[in-house]
Amino acid sequence: MRIRLVVVALTATALAFPAPAAAQNFGAPPSGFTVENPVMRHIWALGMDSSQTDRLAQTLFDSLGPRLTASPGMDAAQRWLVKIYQSWGIEARAEGYGTWRGWQRGPTHLDLVTPRARSLEATLLAWSPGTPKGKPVRAPLIILPDVADSTAFAAWLPQAKGRFVLTSYPQPTCRPDDSWEKWATQATADSMKARRTAAQQAWTARLQHAGFGATRQLQQRLQRRLEGAGAIGILTNNWSQGWGVDKIFDATTDHAPVIDVSCEDYGLLYRLAANGQGPVVELAAQSQALGEVPVFNVVAQIPGSELPNQYVMLSAHFDSWDGGSGATDNGTGTITMLEAMRLLRLAYPHPRRTILVGHWSGEEQGLNGSSAFVHDHAAIVDSLQALFNQDNGTGRVETMSSSGFTLAAGNLARYLAQIPADVTRNIKFNFPGSPGGGGTDHASFVTCGAPGFGLGSGDWDYGRYTWHTNRDTYDKVSWDDIRNNATLVAMLVYLASEDRASCRV
Ligand SMILES: [Zn+2]
C-alpha cells in the first residue's frame, strides 16, 4: 500500500574510477562488431575482462541474503546498493513509496522426536509468527480430515487444538515425473502419474469439502481457521516437482507458525500419522513482526549532458522471496543492471540522455515499487525513450520484444545490429510483440504507454528449480551469461541514449 512519497537523497562521493582512455587497447576484438565505435569496444572490454558480477553477487546473495519486501534484510541490501553506486561516482537514492508489513526471519528447527529422532528439512513461511518466545514446542500431529461439508469441518475443528496440523497433499513420490519416465517402464510411469493426479484432485476436493480450496488465498484462510481453533502450528508442503525443491511463499496467521516441510519429510510425517504411529514433532521458530514500515525503491542515475530531461532506463526488481537467496529471482537481473551501470559509468560517463536505473521493491507483492514510481514520476515516464527490464533467471538473453511499440521496434532492431554477434547470436527479436502483461515491472511502464521492454533469458529449469524456491541460491547462476547480459544491456542503453531518433510516437 502506498501512503506518501519520501525521497531520501544520497549524494555521490568522489569518483572511484578514472575517466576512460579512448585510445586504450581493449584486447582481442569480439567477432561481429559491424561498426567501429570506441565506446562500444570499451564496454565490451570492461564487461568481458574485468566483470564484477560474481563478486558483487556473492556479497549480495550470500552475506546480505534474500530481500523480502519490508524486511531488515532488504533495508541492509538497499543501503549496500546505494553505497556501491556512490563508490563508483554514480548518484543513487532510496526513494520511499509507501509502507508494508515489516517482518524479520530468525532460525527455524523442526525435529521428529517420536517414534524416532530425525531433523526435518523445514522452512518457516515469510511473515509467519514463530513459536512463543522462539522456544521449542512439542506436539502430536493430526491430518486435515476428509469431511462431508463445512459443518462437519467445524465439528472436527476442536481436535486441532494443541496439535500440528498437516494441511497439504502428501506426494506419493518426491521423484520427479521425468525420472519416472526415464527409468520406469512406460506402463509404470503412466500409472504413477495417473495415481498422483487422482490423489491430488482428491486432496483438492478434501479442502473444498471443508469450505476452502487449493489456492494460496484459500489455504491461508484455512490456516487462520486452524489457528483460531488453537492449533500449535501448521505443516505444509509446496513441492516444486523437482529433486529437493519447494516453493516458499507467505503466511497470514498471527500466532500459529506455518512451516513448509520438504516433500520427503512431509510424506514421512503424513504416513506416520496416517498409519497411527504416533508422530510427535518439536518446533523452535523465531521471527519478529515489525508492524507497518516504510518501503523504498533504489534509483540511481548518470545525468544526461545534452538531453537531461529525456531518459533511458535499466530496470530489475530488487526484492525477492526468502526461502533461498533470491539469486535468479531477481538477483541476476539486479546484478545485470548494476554491472551495466558500472560499464556505462566508465565507458560513457557523459551520456546524451539521462540514464536511470530502477531497483524496485514490492514486485513479488504485485509490481508495487515500479507502479508507484510510474505514478510518482509522470515527467520521467512521459519522456522515457526506452526501458530494459530483466527478471527471469540466469541464462543468456534469448528473447526481446518491442512490447507492441512499432516505432521502437525499428530502433531496437538497429541497436541489435550494432552489437557484436557474440552477444546477440541467440536473441529472437519479437516484432512488434505484444504489450507486457502483469508478470514483471516493465508492465508498469507499458500500461501507461511508455516503451518498456523485457529481456527474456533462457530457461535453465527456472520455473521448476529456482523460481520462488528454497534452492534459489548463488551456485545456480551462470556467470558467463550474466556478464554477457550486462554487456548487452550497457550497449543497448548507450545506443538508446545516443539515438538521434526517439522511441516515442
Ligand atoms: Zn521476479
Coordinates of C-alpha atoms and ligand atoms in Angstrom, one line a residue:
M1 CA 0.0 0.0 0.0
R2 CA 1.2 3.5 -0.8
I3 CA 0.7 6.4 1.5
R4 CA 3.3 9.0 0.8
L5 CA 6.4 9.9 -1.1
V6 CA 9.6 10.4 0.8
V7 CA 12.8 11.0 -1.1
V8 CA 16.0 10.2 0.6
A9 CA 18.7 11.9 -1.5
L10 CA 22.1 10.5 -1.1
T11 CA 24.9 12.5 -2.7
A12 CA 27.6 11.0 -4.7
T13 CA 31.1 10.6 -3.3
A14 CA 34.3 11.2 -5.2
L15 CA 34.9 9.4 -8.4
A16 CA 36.3 6.0 -7.7
F17 CA 37.4 5.3 -11.3
P18 CA 39.5 7.3 -13.7
A19 CA 37.9 8.6 -17.0
P20 CA 38.2 6.1 -19.8
A21 CA 41.1 6.3 -22.1
A22 CA 39.7 6.4 -25.7
A23 CA 42.9 5.2 -27.3
Q24 CA 43.5 2.2 -25.0
N25 CA 43.9 -1.2 -26.5
F26 CA 41.0 -3.3 -25.4
G27 CA 42.2 -6.7 -26.2
A28 CA 41.1 -9.1 -28.8
P29 CA 38.0 -7.7 -30.7
P30 CA 34.9 -9.8 -30.5
S31 CA 33.5 -11.3 -33.6
G32 CA 30.7 -9.4 -35.2
F33 CA 31.3 -5.7 -34.5
T34 CA 29.7 -4.2 -37.6
V35 CA 30.8 -0.6 -36.9
E36 CA 33.9 0.9 -35.4
N37 CA 32.9 2.6 -32.1
P38 CA 35.3 3.2 -29.3
V39 CA 32.6 3.4 -26.6
M40 CA 31.1 0.0 -27.7
R41 CA 34.6 -1.5 -27.7
H42 CA 35.3 -0.1 -24.3
I43 CA 32.0 -1.5 -22.9
W44 CA 32.9 -4.9 -24.4
A45 CA 36.4 -4.9 -22.9
L46 CA 35.2 -3.9 -19.4
G47 CA 32.3 -6.3 -19.5
M48 CA 34.4 -9.3 -20.6
D49 CA 37.7 -8.7 -19.0
S50 CA 37.0 -7.1 -15.6
S51 CA 33.5 -8.1 -14.8
Q52 CA 32.4 -7.5 -11.2
T53 CA 29.2 -9.6 -11.5
D54 CA 30.1 -12.7 -9.4
R55 CA 32.0 -10.7 -6.8
L56 CA 29.0 -8.3 -6.3
A57 CA 26.6 -11.2 -6.3
Q58 CA 28.5 -13.2 -3.7
T59 CA 28.1 -10.3 -1.2
L60 CA 24.5 -9.7 -2.1
F61 CA 23.2 -13.3 -2.3
D62 CA 25.3 -14.9 0.4
S63 CA 26.1 -12.3 3.0
L64 CA 23.1 -9.9 2.7
G65 CA 20.9 -12.7 1.6
P66 CA 17.3 -12.6 0.4
R67 CA 15.4 -9.4 0.1
L68 CA 11.9 -9.8 1.3
T69 CA 9.9 -6.6 1.0
A70 CA 9.8 -4.6 4.2
S71 CA 12.4 -6.8 6.0
P72 CA 15.6 -5.6 7.7
G73 CA 17.5 -7.7 5.2
M74 CA 16.0 -5.7 2.3
D75 CA 16.9 -2.4 4.1
A76 CA 20.5 -3.6 4.5
A77 CA 20.8 -4.7 0.9
Q78 CA 19.4 -1.4 -0.3
R79 CA 21.9 0.5 1.8
W80 CA 24.7 -1.6 0.3
L81 CA 23.4 -1.0 -3.2
V82 CA 23.3 2.8 -2.8
K83 CA 26.9 2.7 -1.3
I84 CA 28.2 0.6 -4.3
Y85 CA 26.8 3.2 -6.7
Q86 CA 28.3 6.0 -4.7
S87 CA 31.7 4.3 -4.7
W88 CA 31.5 4.3 -8.5
G89 CA 30.6 8.0 -8.6
I90 CA 27.0 7.4 -9.6
E91 CA 24.2 9.3 -7.9
A92 CA 21.9 7.0 -6.0
R93 CA 19.0 7.3 -3.6
A94 CA 16.4 5.2 -1.8
E95 CA 13.0 6.6 -2.7
G96 CA 10.1 5.9 -0.3
Y97 CA 6.8 4.9 -1.9
G98 CA 4.7 3.8 1.0
T99 CA 4.6 1.2 3.7
W100 CA 4.3 -2.6 4.1
R101 CA 4.1 -5.2 6.8
G102 CA 7.6 -5.5 8.3
W103 CA 8.9 -8.9 9.3
Q104 CA 12.2 -10.5 10.2
R105 CA 13.2 -14.1 9.9
G106 CA 15.1 -15.9 12.6
P107 CA 16.3 -19.6 12.8
T108 CA 13.9 -22.5 12.5
H109 CA 14.3 -26.1 13.7
L110 CA 11.8 -28.8 13.2
D111 CA 12.6 -32.3 14.5
L112 CA 10.7 -35.5 14.6
V113 CA 11.0 -36.8 18.2
T114 CA 8.6 -39.7 18.2
P115 CA 8.7 -42.6 17.1
R116 CA 12.3 -41.8 16.3
A117 CA 14.6 -38.8 16.1
R118 CA 15.2 -37.1 12.8
S119 CA 15.9 -33.4 12.0
L120 CA 13.5 -32.4 9.3
E121 CA 14.1 -30.0 6.4
A122 CA 11.7 -27.2 7.1
T123 CA 11.3 -23.5 6.3
L124 CA 9.1 -21.0 8.1
L125 CA 6.9 -19.2 5.6
A126 CA 7.6 -15.5 5.1
W127 CA 5.6 -13.3 7.6
S128 CA 4.8 -16.3 9.7
P129 CA 4.8 -16.0 13.5
G130 CA 7.4 -18.1 15.3
T131 CA 6.9 -20.3 18.4
P132 CA 6.2 -18.4 21.6
K133 CA 9.5 -16.5 22.5
G134 CA 11.1 -18.7 19.8
K135 CA 11.2 -21.6 22.3
P136 CA 10.7 -25.2 21.3
V137 CA 7.2 -26.6 21.3
R138 CA 6.4 -30.3 21.2
A139 CA 3.1 -31.6 19.9
P140 CA 1.5 -34.6 18.1
L141 CA 0.3 -34.4 14.5
I142 CA -3.1 -34.5 13.0
I143 CA -4.1 -34.7 9.4
L144 CA -6.8 -32.4 7.9
P145 CA -9.7 -34.8 7.7
D146 CA -11.9 -35.5 4.7
V147 CA -15.2 -34.2 5.9
A148 CA -18.6 -34.0 4.2
D149 CA -19.0 -30.3 4.4
S150 CA -18.1 -27.1 6.3
T151 CA -20.4 -28.0 9.2
A152 CA -18.6 -31.3 9.7
F153 CA -15.3 -29.4 9.5
A154 CA -16.5 -27.1 12.2
A155 CA -17.4 -30.1 14.3
W156 CA -13.9 -31.6 13.8
L157 CA -12.0 -28.3 14.4
P158 CA -11.6 -28.7 18.2
Q159 CA -9.3 -31.7 17.5
A160 CA -6.8 -29.3 16.0
K161 CA -6.2 -27.7 19.4
G162 CA -2.7 -28.4 20.8
R163 CA -1.5 -30.2 17.6
F164 CA 0.4 -29.5 14.5
V165 CA -2.0 -29.9 11.5
L166 CA -0.9 -31.4 8.2
T167 CA -2.8 -29.5 5.6
S168 CA -1.0 -30.2 2.3
Y169 CA -1.3 -33.1 -0.2
P170 CA 1.2 -35.8 0.5
Q171 CA 3.1 -36.6 -2.7
P172 CA 3.2 -40.3 -3.3
T173 CA 6.7 -39.8 -4.6
C174 CA 9.2 -37.0 -4.5
R175 CA 10.9 -38.4 -7.5
P176 CA 10.1 -36.1 -10.4
D177 CA 8.0 -37.3 -13.3
D178 CA 10.9 -37.1 -15.7
S179 CA 12.9 -39.6 -13.6
W180 CA 9.9 -42.0 -13.7
E181 CA 9.8 -41.5 -17.4
K182 CA 13.5 -42.1 -17.8
W183 CA 13.8 -45.3 -15.6
A184 CA 10.4 -46.9 -15.3
T185 CA 8.5 -48.9 -18.0
Q186 CA 6.0 -46.7 -19.7
A187 CA 3.2 -48.5 -18.1
T188 CA 4.6 -47.9 -14.6
A189 CA 5.3 -44.2 -15.3
D190 CA 1.8 -43.7 -16.7
S191 CA 0.2 -45.4 -13.7
M192 CA 2.2 -43.4 -11.2
K193 CA 1.3 -40.2 -12.9
A194 CA -2.4 -41.2 -13.0
R195 CA -2.3 -42.0 -9.3
R196 CA -0.5 -38.8 -8.5
T197 CA -3.1 -36.8 -10.4
A198 CA -6.1 -38.6 -8.9
A199 CA -4.8 -38.3 -5.4
Q200 CA -4.0 -34.6 -5.9
Q201 CA -7.6 -34.0 -7.1
A202 CA -9.0 -35.9 -4.2
W203 CA -6.9 -33.6 -1.8
T204 CA -8.3 -30.5 -3.5
A205 CA -11.8 -31.9 -3.0
R206 CA -10.9 -32.5 0.6
L207 CA -10.0 -28.8 1.0
Q208 CA -13.2 -27.8 -0.8
H209 CA -15.4 -30.0 1.3
A210 CA -14.1 -28.3 4.4
G211 CA -15.0 -25.0 2.9
F212 CA -11.6 -23.9 1.5
G213 CA -9.6 -24.8 -1.7
A214 CA -6.2 -25.3 -3.2
T215 CA -5.4 -21.6 -4.0
R216 CA -2.9 -19.8 -1.8
Q217 CA -5.5 -17.5 -0.5
L218 CA -8.0 -20.2 0.5
Q219 CA -5.2 -22.2 2.1
Q220 CA -4.3 -19.1 4.1
R221 CA -7.9 -18.8 5.2
L222 CA -7.8 -22.5 6.4
Q223 CA -4.6 -21.8 8.3
R224 CA -6.2 -18.9 10.1
R225 CA -9.2 -21.0 11.0
L226 CA -6.9 -23.7 12.4
E227 CA -5.0 -21.1 14.3
G228 CA -8.3 -19.8 15.7
A229 CA -9.1 -23.4 16.9
G230 CA -5.8 -23.5 18.9
A231 CA -3.5 -25.4 16.5
I232 CA 0.1 -25.2 17.7
G233 CA 1.3 -24.9 14.1
I234 CA 0.5 -25.8 10.5
L235 CA 2.7 -28.0 8.4
T236 CA 2.5 -27.7 4.6
N237 CA 4.4 -28.8 1.6
N238 CA 4.6 -26.9 -1.7
W239 CA 6.7 -29.2 -3.8
S240 CA 8.0 -27.7 -7.0
Q241 CA 8.1 -31.0 -8.8
G242 CA 11.9 -31.4 -8.9
W243 CA 14.5 -33.0 -6.7
G244 CA 14.6 -31.4 -3.2
V245 CA 12.8 -28.3 -4.2
D246 CA 9.8 -26.4 -2.7
K247 CA 8.2 -23.1 -3.3
I248 CA 8.3 -20.9 -0.2
F249 CA 5.6 -18.2 0.0
D250 CA 3.9 -16.4 2.9
A251 CA 1.6 -16.9 5.8
T252 CA -1.0 -14.6 7.2
T253 CA -1.5 -16.1 10.7
D254 CA -0.8 -14.2 13.9
H255 CA 0.2 -16.9 16.4
A256 CA 0.4 -20.3 14.8
P257 CA 3.6 -20.8 12.8
V258 CA 3.2 -22.0 9.2
I259 CA 6.1 -24.2 8.0
D260 CA 6.9 -25.7 4.7
V261 CA 8.3 -29.2 5.2
S262 CA 10.3 -30.8 2.4
C263 CA 8.4 -33.3 0.1
E264 CA 10.2 -36.3 1.6
D265 CA 9.9 -35.2 5.3
Y266 CA 6.3 -34.1 4.8
G267 CA 5.5 -37.5 3.3
L268 CA 7.2 -39.2 6.2
L269 CA 5.2 -37.3 8.8
Y270 CA 2.0 -37.9 6.9
R271 CA 2.5 -41.6 6.6
L272 CA 3.4 -41.9 10.3
A273 CA 0.2 -40.0 11.2
A274 CA -2.0 -41.9 8.7
N275 CA -0.8 -45.2 10.0
G276 CA -1.3 -44.5 13.7
Q277 CA 2.4 -44.5 14.5
G278 CA 2.1 -41.5 16.8
P279 CA 4.4 -38.9 15.4
V280 CA 5.4 -36.0 17.6
V281 CA 7.5 -33.1 16.4
E282 CA 9.3 -30.3 18.1
L283 CA 9.4 -26.9 16.5
A284 CA 11.6 -23.9 17.5
A285 CA 11.0 -21.0 15.2
Q286 CA 12.0 -17.3 15.7
S287 CA 10.6 -14.4 13.8
Q288 CA 9.6 -10.9 14.5
A289 CA 6.6 -8.9 13.3
L290 CA 7.7 -5.3 12.9
G291 CA 4.5 -3.6 12.1
E292 CA 3.9 -1.3 9.2
V293 CA 7.3 0.1 8.0
P294 CA 8.3 2.4 5.1
V295 CA 9.4 0.7 1.9
F296 CA 11.8 2.0 -0.8
N297 CA 12.9 1.7 -4.4
V298 CA 16.6 2.3 -5.1
V299 CA 17.1 4.7 -8.1
A300 CA 20.5 5.7 -9.5
Q301 CA 21.4 7.9 -12.4
I302 CA 24.0 9.2 -14.7
P303 CA 22.8 12.7 -15.8
G304 CA 22.4 13.4 -19.5
S305 CA 24.6 16.1 -21.0
E306 CA 22.6 17.2 -24.0
L307 CA 19.0 16.0 -23.3
P308 CA 18.9 15.6 -19.5
N309 CA 15.2 15.6 -19.4
Q310 CA 15.0 12.5 -21.7
Y311 CA 15.6 9.1 -20.1
V312 CA 16.8 5.7 -20.9
M313 CA 16.2 3.2 -18.1
L314 CA 17.5 0.0 -16.7
S315 CA 15.1 -1.9 -14.6
A316 CA 15.0 -5.0 -12.4
H317 CA 13.2 -5.8 -9.2
F318 CA 15.4 -6.0 -6.1
D319 CA 13.0 -7.7 -3.7
S320 CA 12.7 -11.5 -3.5
W321 CA 11.0 -14.3 -1.7
D322 CA 13.2 -15.6 1.1
G323 CA 13.2 -19.4 1.0
G324 CA 16.6 -19.2 -0.8
S325 CA 18.8 -16.2 -1.6
G326 CA 16.7 -14.6 -4.4
A327 CA 19.6 -15.5 -6.7
T328 CA 17.8 -16.0 -10.0
D329 CA 14.7 -14.0 -9.0
N330 CA 15.9 -11.4 -9.2
G331 CA 19.5 -11.3 -8.1
T332 CA 20.6 -12.0 -11.6
G333 CA 18.5 -9.2 -13.1
T334 CA 19.8 -6.9 -10.3
I335 CA 23.5 -7.7 -10.9
T336 CA 23.0 -7.4 -14.7
M337 CA 21.7 -3.8 -14.3
L338 CA 24.2 -2.9 -11.6
E339 CA 27.2 -4.1 -13.7
A340 CA 25.7 -2.4 -16.8
M341 CA 25.7 0.9 -14.9
R342 CA 29.3 0.3 -13.9
L343 CA 30.3 -0.3 -17.5
L344 CA 28.3 2.8 -18.6
R345 CA 29.9 5.0 -15.9
L346 CA 33.4 4.0 -17.1
A347 CA 32.9 3.8 -20.8
Y348 CA 30.2 6.5 -21.3
P349 CA 30.4 8.9 -18.4
H350 CA 28.6 11.8 -20.1
P351 CA 25.6 10.3 -21.8
R352 CA 23.5 12.3 -24.2
R353 CA 20.3 11.4 -22.4
T354 CA 19.9 10.8 -18.7
I355 CA 20.5 7.1 -17.8
L356 CA 18.4 5.9 -14.9
V357 CA 18.2 2.6 -13.1
G358 CA 15.3 1.4 -11.0
H359 CA 15.8 -1.4 -8.5
W360 CA 12.2 -2.0 -7.5
S361 CA 10.8 -3.3 -4.2
G362 CA 7.4 -5.0 -3.8
E363 CA 7.5 -6.7 -7.2
E364 CA 6.5 -10.0 -5.6
Q365 CA 3.5 -8.5 -3.9
G366 CA 2.2 -7.0 -7.2
L367 CA 4.7 -4.7 -9.0
N368 CA 4.2 -2.2 -6.2
G369 CA 7.5 -0.4 -6.4
S370 CA 7.6 0.1 -10.1
S371 CA 4.0 1.1 -10.4
A372 CA 4.5 3.6 -7.6
F373 CA 7.5 5.0 -9.5
V374 CA 5.4 5.4 -12.6
H375 CA 2.7 7.1 -10.6
D376 CA 5.1 9.4 -8.8
H377 CA 7.3 10.4 -11.7
A378 CA 5.0 11.3 -14.6
A379 CA 7.6 13.6 -16.2
I380 CA 10.2 10.9 -16.4
V381 CA 7.7 8.4 -17.7
D382 CA 6.4 10.9 -20.3
S383 CA 9.9 11.4 -21.7
L384 CA 11.2 7.9 -21.3
Q385 CA 12.9 6.7 -24.5
A386 CA 13.3 3.1 -23.6
L387 CA 13.4 0.9 -20.5
F388 CA 15.1 -2.5 -20.4
N389 CA 13.9 -4.9 -17.7
Q390 CA 15.2 -8.3 -16.8
D391 CA 13.5 -10.7 -14.4
N392 CA 13.9 -14.4 -15.2
G393 CA 16.8 -16.5 -14.2
T394 CA 20.3 -16.9 -15.3
G395 CA 20.6 -17.7 -19.0
R396 CA 21.7 -15.5 -21.8
V397 CA 19.1 -13.1 -23.1
E398 CA 17.3 -15.0 -25.8
T399 CA 14.1 -13.0 -26.4
M400 CA 13.4 -9.4 -26.8
S401 CA 10.1 -7.9 -27.6
S402 CA 9.2 -4.4 -28.7
S403 CA 6.0 -4.7 -26.5
G404 CA 3.8 -3.6 -29.4
F405 CA 5.6 -0.3 -29.9
T406 CA 6.0 -0.3 -33.7
L407 CA 8.3 2.7 -33.7
A408 CA 10.5 1.3 -31.0
A409 CA 10.8 -2.0 -32.9
G410 CA 12.8 -0.3 -35.7
N411 CA 15.1 1.3 -33.2
L412 CA 15.7 -1.9 -31.2
A413 CA 16.5 -3.8 -34.5
R414 CA 19.0 -1.1 -35.4
Y415 CA 20.6 -1.3 -31.9
L416 CA 20.9 -5.1 -32.1
A417 CA 22.5 -4.8 -35.5
Q418 CA 25.4 -2.8 -34.0
I419 CA 26.0 -5.2 -31.1
P420 CA 28.6 -8.0 -31.6
A421 CA 27.1 -11.2 -32.8
D422 CA 28.8 -12.9 -29.9
V423 CA 26.3 -11.2 -27.7
T424 CA 23.2 -11.2 -29.9
R425 CA 23.5 -14.5 -31.7
N426 CA 20.8 -16.3 -29.8
I427 CA 18.3 -13.4 -29.4
K428 CA 14.9 -13.9 -31.0
F429 CA 13.5 -10.5 -31.6
N430 CA 9.7 -10.5 -31.3
F431 CA 8.4 -7.7 -33.6
P432 CA 6.1 -5.9 -32.9
G433 CA 5.4 -8.1 -29.9
S434 CA 2.6 -7.5 -27.5
P435 CA 2.4 -5.2 -24.5
G436 CA 3.9 -6.8 -21.4
G437 CA 1.3 -8.5 -19.2
G438 CA 1.4 -8.2 -15.4
G439 CA 4.3 -10.6 -14.9
T440 CA 7.1 -8.1 -14.1
D441 CA 8.0 -4.5 -13.8
H442 CA 8.2 -3.3 -17.4
A443 CA 4.4 -3.8 -17.5
S444 CA 4.1 -0.9 -15.0
F445 CA 5.5 1.3 -17.7
V446 CA 3.9 -0.3 -20.8
T447 CA 0.4 0.1 -19.2
C448 CA 0.9 3.9 -19.3
G449 CA 2.3 4.0 -22.9
A450 CA 6.0 4.1 -22.0
P451 CA 8.3 2.0 -24.1
G452 CA 9.3 -0.8 -21.6
F453 CA 11.0 -3.9 -23.0
G454 CA 11.6 -7.2 -21.3
L455 CA 14.8 -9.1 -21.8
G456 CA 14.0 -12.8 -21.6
S457 CA 16.7 -15.2 -20.7
G458 CA 17.0 -18.9 -21.4
D459 CA 15.0 -21.4 -19.3
W460 CA 17.6 -23.2 -17.2
D461 CA 14.8 -25.0 -15.3
Y462 CA 13.8 -21.7 -13.7
G463 CA 10.1 -22.4 -13.2
R464 CA 10.7 -25.8 -11.5
Y465 CA 14.0 -25.3 -9.7
T466 CA 14.8 -21.8 -8.7
W467 CA 11.7 -19.5 -9.2
H468 CA 10.4 -18.8 -5.6
T469 CA 12.1 -21.9 -4.2
N470 CA 14.4 -22.9 -1.4
R471 CA 17.1 -23.6 -4.0
D472 CA 17.4 -20.2 -5.5
T473 CA 21.0 -19.7 -4.5
Y474 CA 24.3 -18.4 -5.7
D475 CA 25.5 -21.7 -7.1
K476 CA 22.7 -21.8 -9.7
V477 CA 24.0 -18.8 -11.7
S478 CA 25.9 -19.0 -14.9
W479 CA 28.3 -16.1 -14.7
D480 CA 29.4 -16.1 -18.3
D481 CA 25.8 -15.4 -19.2
I482 CA 25.3 -12.7 -16.6
R483 CA 28.5 -11.0 -17.9
N484 CA 27.1 -11.3 -21.4
N485 CA 23.8 -9.8 -20.4
A486 CA 25.3 -6.9 -18.5
T487 CA 27.4 -6.1 -21.6
L488 CA 24.3 -6.3 -23.8
V489 CA 22.3 -4.0 -21.5
A490 CA 25.1 -1.4 -21.3
M491 CA 25.3 -1.4 -25.1
L492 CA 21.6 -1.1 -25.6
V493 CA 21.4 1.7 -23.1
Y494 CA 24.3 3.5 -24.8
L495 CA 22.7 3.2 -28.2
A496 CA 19.3 4.4 -27.0
S497 CA 20.9 7.3 -25.2
E498 CA 22.8 8.4 -28.3
D499 CA 20.0 7.7 -30.8
R500 CA 19.0 10.7 -32.9
A501 CA 15.6 9.2 -33.3
S502 CA 13.1 8.7 -30.5
C503 CA 11.2 5.6 -29.4
R504 CA 8.2 7.8 -28.6
V505 CA 5.4 8.3 -31.1
Ligands
ZN1 ZN 11.0 -11.8 -10.3

